[in-house]
Short mmCIF file of C-alpha atoms and ligand atoms in Angstrom, two decimals:
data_model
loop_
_atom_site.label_atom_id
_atom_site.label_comp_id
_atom_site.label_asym_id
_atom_site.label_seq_id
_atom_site.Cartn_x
_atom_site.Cartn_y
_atom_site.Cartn_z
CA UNK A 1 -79.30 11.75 -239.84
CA UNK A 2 -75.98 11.30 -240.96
CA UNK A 3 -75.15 10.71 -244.76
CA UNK A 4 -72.08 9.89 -246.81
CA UNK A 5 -69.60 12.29 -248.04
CA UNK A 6 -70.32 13.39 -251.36
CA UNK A 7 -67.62 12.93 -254.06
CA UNK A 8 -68.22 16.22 -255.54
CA UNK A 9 -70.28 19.34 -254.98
CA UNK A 10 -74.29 19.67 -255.30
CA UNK A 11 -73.65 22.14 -258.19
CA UNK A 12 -71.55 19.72 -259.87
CA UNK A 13 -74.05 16.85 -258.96
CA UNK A 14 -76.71 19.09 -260.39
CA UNK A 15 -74.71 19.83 -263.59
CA UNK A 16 -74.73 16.03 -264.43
CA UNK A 17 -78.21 15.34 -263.71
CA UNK A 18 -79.08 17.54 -266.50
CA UNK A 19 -76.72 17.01 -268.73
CA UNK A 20 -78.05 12.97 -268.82
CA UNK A 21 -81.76 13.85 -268.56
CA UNK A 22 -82.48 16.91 -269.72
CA UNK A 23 -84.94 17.36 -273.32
CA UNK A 24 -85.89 20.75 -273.56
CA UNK A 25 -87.29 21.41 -276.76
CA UNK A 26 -85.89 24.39 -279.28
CA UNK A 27 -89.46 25.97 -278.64
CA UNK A 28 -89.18 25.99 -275.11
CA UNK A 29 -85.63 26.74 -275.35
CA UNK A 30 -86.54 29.52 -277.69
CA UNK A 31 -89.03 30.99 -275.05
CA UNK A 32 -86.63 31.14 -272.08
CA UNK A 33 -84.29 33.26 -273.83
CA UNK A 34 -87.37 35.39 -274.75
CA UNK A 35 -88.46 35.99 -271.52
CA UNK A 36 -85.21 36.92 -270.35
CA UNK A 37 -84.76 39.68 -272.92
CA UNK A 38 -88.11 41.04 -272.06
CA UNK A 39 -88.46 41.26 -268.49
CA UNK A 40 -86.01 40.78 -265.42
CA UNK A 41 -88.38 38.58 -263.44
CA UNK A 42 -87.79 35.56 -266.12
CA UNK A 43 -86.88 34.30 -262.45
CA UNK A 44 -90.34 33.22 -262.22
CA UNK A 45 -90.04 30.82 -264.92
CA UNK A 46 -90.16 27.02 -263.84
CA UNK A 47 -86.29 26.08 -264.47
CA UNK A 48 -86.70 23.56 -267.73
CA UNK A 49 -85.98 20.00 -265.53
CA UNK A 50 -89.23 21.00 -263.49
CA UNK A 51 -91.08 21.64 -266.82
CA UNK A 52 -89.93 18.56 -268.00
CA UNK A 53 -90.97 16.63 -264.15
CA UNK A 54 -94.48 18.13 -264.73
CA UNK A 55 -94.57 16.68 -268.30
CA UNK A 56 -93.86 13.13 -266.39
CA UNK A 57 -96.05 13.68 -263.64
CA UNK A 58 -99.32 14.54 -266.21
CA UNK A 59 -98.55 11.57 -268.27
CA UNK A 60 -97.80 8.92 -265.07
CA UNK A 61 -101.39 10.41 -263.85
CA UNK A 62 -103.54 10.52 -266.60
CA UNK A 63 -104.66 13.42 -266.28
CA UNK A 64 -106.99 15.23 -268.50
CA UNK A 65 -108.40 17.84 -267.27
CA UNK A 66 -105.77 20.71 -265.42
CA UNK A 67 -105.41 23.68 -264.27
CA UNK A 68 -102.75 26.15 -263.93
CA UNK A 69 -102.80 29.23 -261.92
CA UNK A 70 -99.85 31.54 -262.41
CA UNK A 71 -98.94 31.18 -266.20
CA UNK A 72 -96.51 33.72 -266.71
CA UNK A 73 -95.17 33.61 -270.51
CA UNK A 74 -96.19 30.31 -270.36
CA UNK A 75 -93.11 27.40 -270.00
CA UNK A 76 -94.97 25.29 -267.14
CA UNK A 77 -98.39 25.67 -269.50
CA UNK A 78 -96.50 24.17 -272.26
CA UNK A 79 -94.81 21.05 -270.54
CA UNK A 80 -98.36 20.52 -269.40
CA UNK A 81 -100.18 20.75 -272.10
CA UNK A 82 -98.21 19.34 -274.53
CA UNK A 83 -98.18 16.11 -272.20
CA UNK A 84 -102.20 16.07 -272.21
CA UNK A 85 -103.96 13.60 -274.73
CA UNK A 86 -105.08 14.83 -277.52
CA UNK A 87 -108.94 15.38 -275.86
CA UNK A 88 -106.98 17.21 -272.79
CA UNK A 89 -107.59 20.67 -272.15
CA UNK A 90 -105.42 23.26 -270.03
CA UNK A 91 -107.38 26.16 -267.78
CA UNK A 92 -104.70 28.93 -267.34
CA UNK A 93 -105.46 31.62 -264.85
CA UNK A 94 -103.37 34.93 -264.76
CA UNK A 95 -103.44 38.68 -264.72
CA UNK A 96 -101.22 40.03 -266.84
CA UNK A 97 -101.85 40.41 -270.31
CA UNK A 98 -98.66 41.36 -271.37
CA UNK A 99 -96.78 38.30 -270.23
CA UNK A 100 -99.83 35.83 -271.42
CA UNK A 101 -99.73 37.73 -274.88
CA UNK A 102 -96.08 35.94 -274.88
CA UNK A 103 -97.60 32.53 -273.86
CA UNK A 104 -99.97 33.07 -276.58
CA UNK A 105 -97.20 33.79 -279.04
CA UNK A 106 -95.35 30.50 -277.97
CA UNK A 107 -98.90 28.21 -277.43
CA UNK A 108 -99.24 29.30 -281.34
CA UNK A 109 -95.86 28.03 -282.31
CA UNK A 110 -96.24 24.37 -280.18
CA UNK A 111 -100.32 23.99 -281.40
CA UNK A 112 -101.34 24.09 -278.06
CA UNK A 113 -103.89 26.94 -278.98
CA UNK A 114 -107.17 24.81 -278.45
CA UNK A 115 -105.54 22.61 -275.85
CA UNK A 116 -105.80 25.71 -273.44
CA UNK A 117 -108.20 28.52 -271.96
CA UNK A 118 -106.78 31.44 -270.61
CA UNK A 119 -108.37 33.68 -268.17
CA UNK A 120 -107.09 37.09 -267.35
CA UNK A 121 -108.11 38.27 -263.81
CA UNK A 122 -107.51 37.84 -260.03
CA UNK A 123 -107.33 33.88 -260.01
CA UNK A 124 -109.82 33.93 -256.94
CA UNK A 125 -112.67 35.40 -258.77
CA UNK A 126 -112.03 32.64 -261.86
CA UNK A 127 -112.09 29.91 -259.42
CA UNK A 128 -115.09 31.07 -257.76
CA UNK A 129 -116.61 30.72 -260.92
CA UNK A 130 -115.57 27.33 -261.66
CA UNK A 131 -116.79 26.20 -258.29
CA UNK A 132 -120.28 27.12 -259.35
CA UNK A 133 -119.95 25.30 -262.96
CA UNK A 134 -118.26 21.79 -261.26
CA UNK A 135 -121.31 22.20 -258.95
CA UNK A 136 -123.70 22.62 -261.68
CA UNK A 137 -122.02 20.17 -263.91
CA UNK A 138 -120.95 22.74 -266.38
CA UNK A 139 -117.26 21.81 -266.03
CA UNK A 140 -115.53 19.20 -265.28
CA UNK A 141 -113.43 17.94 -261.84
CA UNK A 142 -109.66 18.83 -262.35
CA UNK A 143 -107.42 16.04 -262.75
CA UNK A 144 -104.39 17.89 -262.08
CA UNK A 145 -103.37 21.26 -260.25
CA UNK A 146 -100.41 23.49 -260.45
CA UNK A 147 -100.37 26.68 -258.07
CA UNK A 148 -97.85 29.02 -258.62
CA UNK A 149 -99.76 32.35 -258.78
CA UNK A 150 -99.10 34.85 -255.60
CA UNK A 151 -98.10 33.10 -252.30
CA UNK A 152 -100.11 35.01 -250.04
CA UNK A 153 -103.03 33.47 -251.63
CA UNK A 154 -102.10 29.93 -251.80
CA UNK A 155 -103.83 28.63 -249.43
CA UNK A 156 -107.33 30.32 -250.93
CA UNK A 157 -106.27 28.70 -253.92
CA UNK A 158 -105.58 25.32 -252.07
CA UNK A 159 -108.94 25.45 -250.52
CA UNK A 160 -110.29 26.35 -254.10
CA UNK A 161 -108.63 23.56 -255.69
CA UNK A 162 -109.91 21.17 -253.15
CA UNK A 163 -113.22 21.47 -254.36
CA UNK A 164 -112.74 21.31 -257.69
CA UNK A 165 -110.04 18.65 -258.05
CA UNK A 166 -111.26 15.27 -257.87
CA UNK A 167 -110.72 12.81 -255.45
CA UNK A 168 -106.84 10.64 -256.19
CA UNK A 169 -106.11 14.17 -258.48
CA UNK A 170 -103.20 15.82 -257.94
CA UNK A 171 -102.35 19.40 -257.12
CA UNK A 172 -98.90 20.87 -256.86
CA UNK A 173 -97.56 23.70 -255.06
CA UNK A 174 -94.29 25.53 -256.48
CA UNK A 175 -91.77 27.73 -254.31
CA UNK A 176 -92.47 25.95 -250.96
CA UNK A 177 -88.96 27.35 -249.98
CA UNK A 178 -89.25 30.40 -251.54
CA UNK A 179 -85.61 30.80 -252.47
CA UNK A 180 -84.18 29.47 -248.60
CA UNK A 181 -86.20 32.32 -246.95
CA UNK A 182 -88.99 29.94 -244.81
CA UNK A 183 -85.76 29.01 -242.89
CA UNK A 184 -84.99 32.61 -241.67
CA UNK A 185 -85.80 33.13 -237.85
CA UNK A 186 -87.42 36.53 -238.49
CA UNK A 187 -89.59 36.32 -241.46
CA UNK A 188 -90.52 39.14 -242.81
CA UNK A 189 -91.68 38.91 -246.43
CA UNK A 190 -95.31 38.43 -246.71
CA UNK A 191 -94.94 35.23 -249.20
CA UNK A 192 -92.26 34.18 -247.12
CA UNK A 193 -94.68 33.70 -243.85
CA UNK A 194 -97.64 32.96 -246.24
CA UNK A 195 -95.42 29.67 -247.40
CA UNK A 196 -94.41 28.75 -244.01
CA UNK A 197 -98.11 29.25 -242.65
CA UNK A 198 -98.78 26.87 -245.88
CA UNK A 199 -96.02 23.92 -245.33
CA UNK A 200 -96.87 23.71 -241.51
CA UNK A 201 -100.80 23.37 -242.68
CA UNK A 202 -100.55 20.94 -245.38
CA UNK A 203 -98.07 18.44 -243.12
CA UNK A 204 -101.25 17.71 -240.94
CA UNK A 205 -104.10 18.16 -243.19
CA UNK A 206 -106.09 14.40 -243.58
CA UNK A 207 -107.84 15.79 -246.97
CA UNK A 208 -104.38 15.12 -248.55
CA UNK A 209 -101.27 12.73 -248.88
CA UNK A 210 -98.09 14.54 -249.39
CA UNK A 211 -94.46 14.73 -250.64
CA UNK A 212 -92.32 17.98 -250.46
CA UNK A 213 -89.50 17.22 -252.72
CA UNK A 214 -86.36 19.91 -252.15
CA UNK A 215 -85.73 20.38 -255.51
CA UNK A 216 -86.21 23.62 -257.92
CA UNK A 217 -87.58 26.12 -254.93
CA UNK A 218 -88.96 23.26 -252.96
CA UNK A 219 -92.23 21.49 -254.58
CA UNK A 220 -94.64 20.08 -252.92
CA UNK A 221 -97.12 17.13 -254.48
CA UNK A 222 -100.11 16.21 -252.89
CA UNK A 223 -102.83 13.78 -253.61
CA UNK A 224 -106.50 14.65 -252.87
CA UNK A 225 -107.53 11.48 -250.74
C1 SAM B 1 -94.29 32.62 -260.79
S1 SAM B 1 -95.19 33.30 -262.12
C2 SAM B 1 -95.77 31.83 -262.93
C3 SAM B 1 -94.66 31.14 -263.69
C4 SAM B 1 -95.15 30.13 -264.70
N1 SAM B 1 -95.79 29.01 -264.04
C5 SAM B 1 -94.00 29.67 -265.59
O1 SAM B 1 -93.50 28.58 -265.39
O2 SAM B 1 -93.56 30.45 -266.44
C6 SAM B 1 -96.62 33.93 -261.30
C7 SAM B 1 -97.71 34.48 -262.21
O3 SAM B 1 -98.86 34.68 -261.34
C8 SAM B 1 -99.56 35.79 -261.85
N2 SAM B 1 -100.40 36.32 -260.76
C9 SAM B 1 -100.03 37.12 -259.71
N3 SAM B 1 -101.09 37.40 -258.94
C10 SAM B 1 -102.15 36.76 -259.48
C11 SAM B 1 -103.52 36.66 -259.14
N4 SAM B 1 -104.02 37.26 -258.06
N5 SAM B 1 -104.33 35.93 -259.93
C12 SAM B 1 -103.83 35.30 -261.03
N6 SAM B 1 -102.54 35.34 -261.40
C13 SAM B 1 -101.72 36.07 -260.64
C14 SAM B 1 -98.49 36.75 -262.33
O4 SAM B 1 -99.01 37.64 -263.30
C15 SAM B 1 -97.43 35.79 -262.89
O5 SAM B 1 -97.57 35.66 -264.28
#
């Protein structure tokens, strides 16, 4: 396809964009600098325009009831929860207690605190668990799903959140590019191949409509038919 000659560079394209849309709260703000100074894998952090995107794309929804695996010190839980109504409740799955203990710090200072429910351990075993309450009518169907949690186990978690996600919900996958690597010829990183595996699925699966949007590390929004 050909397309126009840009006037100026991506960077600089990308520069503008947020300077004329981005919000990010002193809280949030607040928390990225945090998790820099504590750990070097803040890379993990959604970058604050996608927190802000998943803010939208809860309150264009409706959604109510969502679920978040891979919470980290918490940013994506925030621009979630915060954009929940007031009856709107957050499940967070993770395993580390020592980033979470940060999310919990920050849920504190925004109020989310009974807004959310973290679990700490192997995300598989949690949704396993809320399989069997949906089923029994313990819990709720999920309005909305964000996956970004280990790679090599998205599509366990895809299959998870199919049952559990009801039917026009939404479920999101982060790093569907994983940083430009699914292009490389010889993959070798596990995630890498586990993505790839992933994107190739999800193009032909009927249980789902699709967009995969190359923005951030390539996110991909699908609708539970
Ligand atoms: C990319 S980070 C999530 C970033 C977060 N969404 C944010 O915006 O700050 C991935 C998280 O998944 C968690 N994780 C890794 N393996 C997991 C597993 N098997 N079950 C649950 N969580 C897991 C890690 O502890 C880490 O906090």
């Amino acid at each position: 396809m050909e397309t126009e000659k840009l006037a100026c560079t991506p960077k600089e394209i990308n520069e503008y964009v947020l300077e004329n849309s981005l919000r990010e709260s002193d809280l949030l703000s607040e928390l990225r600098k945090e998790t820099k100074e504590i750990t070097d894998r803040f890379v993990m952090q959604v970058p604050p325009d996608q927190g802000q995107f998943l803010s939208l794309l809860i309150k264009i929804t409706n959604a109510k009831n969502a679920l978040e695996i891979g919470t980290f010190t918490g940013y994506s839980s925030i621009c979630v929860a915060s954009a929940l109504p007031e009856d709107g409740h957050l499940y967070c799955l993770d395993v580390s207690e020592e980033w979470t203990n940060v999310a919990r710090k920050y849920w504190k200072k925004a109020n989310l605190e009974s807004k959310i429910t973290l679990t700490l351990a192997p995300a598989i075993d949690t949704l396993k668990t809320y399989v069997e309450k949906v089923e029994q009518k313990k819990m709720e169907l999920f309005d909305f799903a964000f996956i970004d949690a280990d790679k090599e186990n998205y599509d366990n978690y895809f299959e998870f959140a199919l049952k559990i996600v009801k039917q026009n919900g939404v479920i999101v996958f982060d790093n569907m590019v994983f940083h430009g690597t699914v292009l490389q010829e010889n993959k070798t990183r596990s995630q890498t191949i586990a993505i790839d595996k992933m994107n190739k699925k999800l193009k032909s699966d009927p249980r789902i409509d699709l967009s995969f949007l190359p923005v951030f590390d390539g996110l991909v929004i699908t609708r539970k038919v």
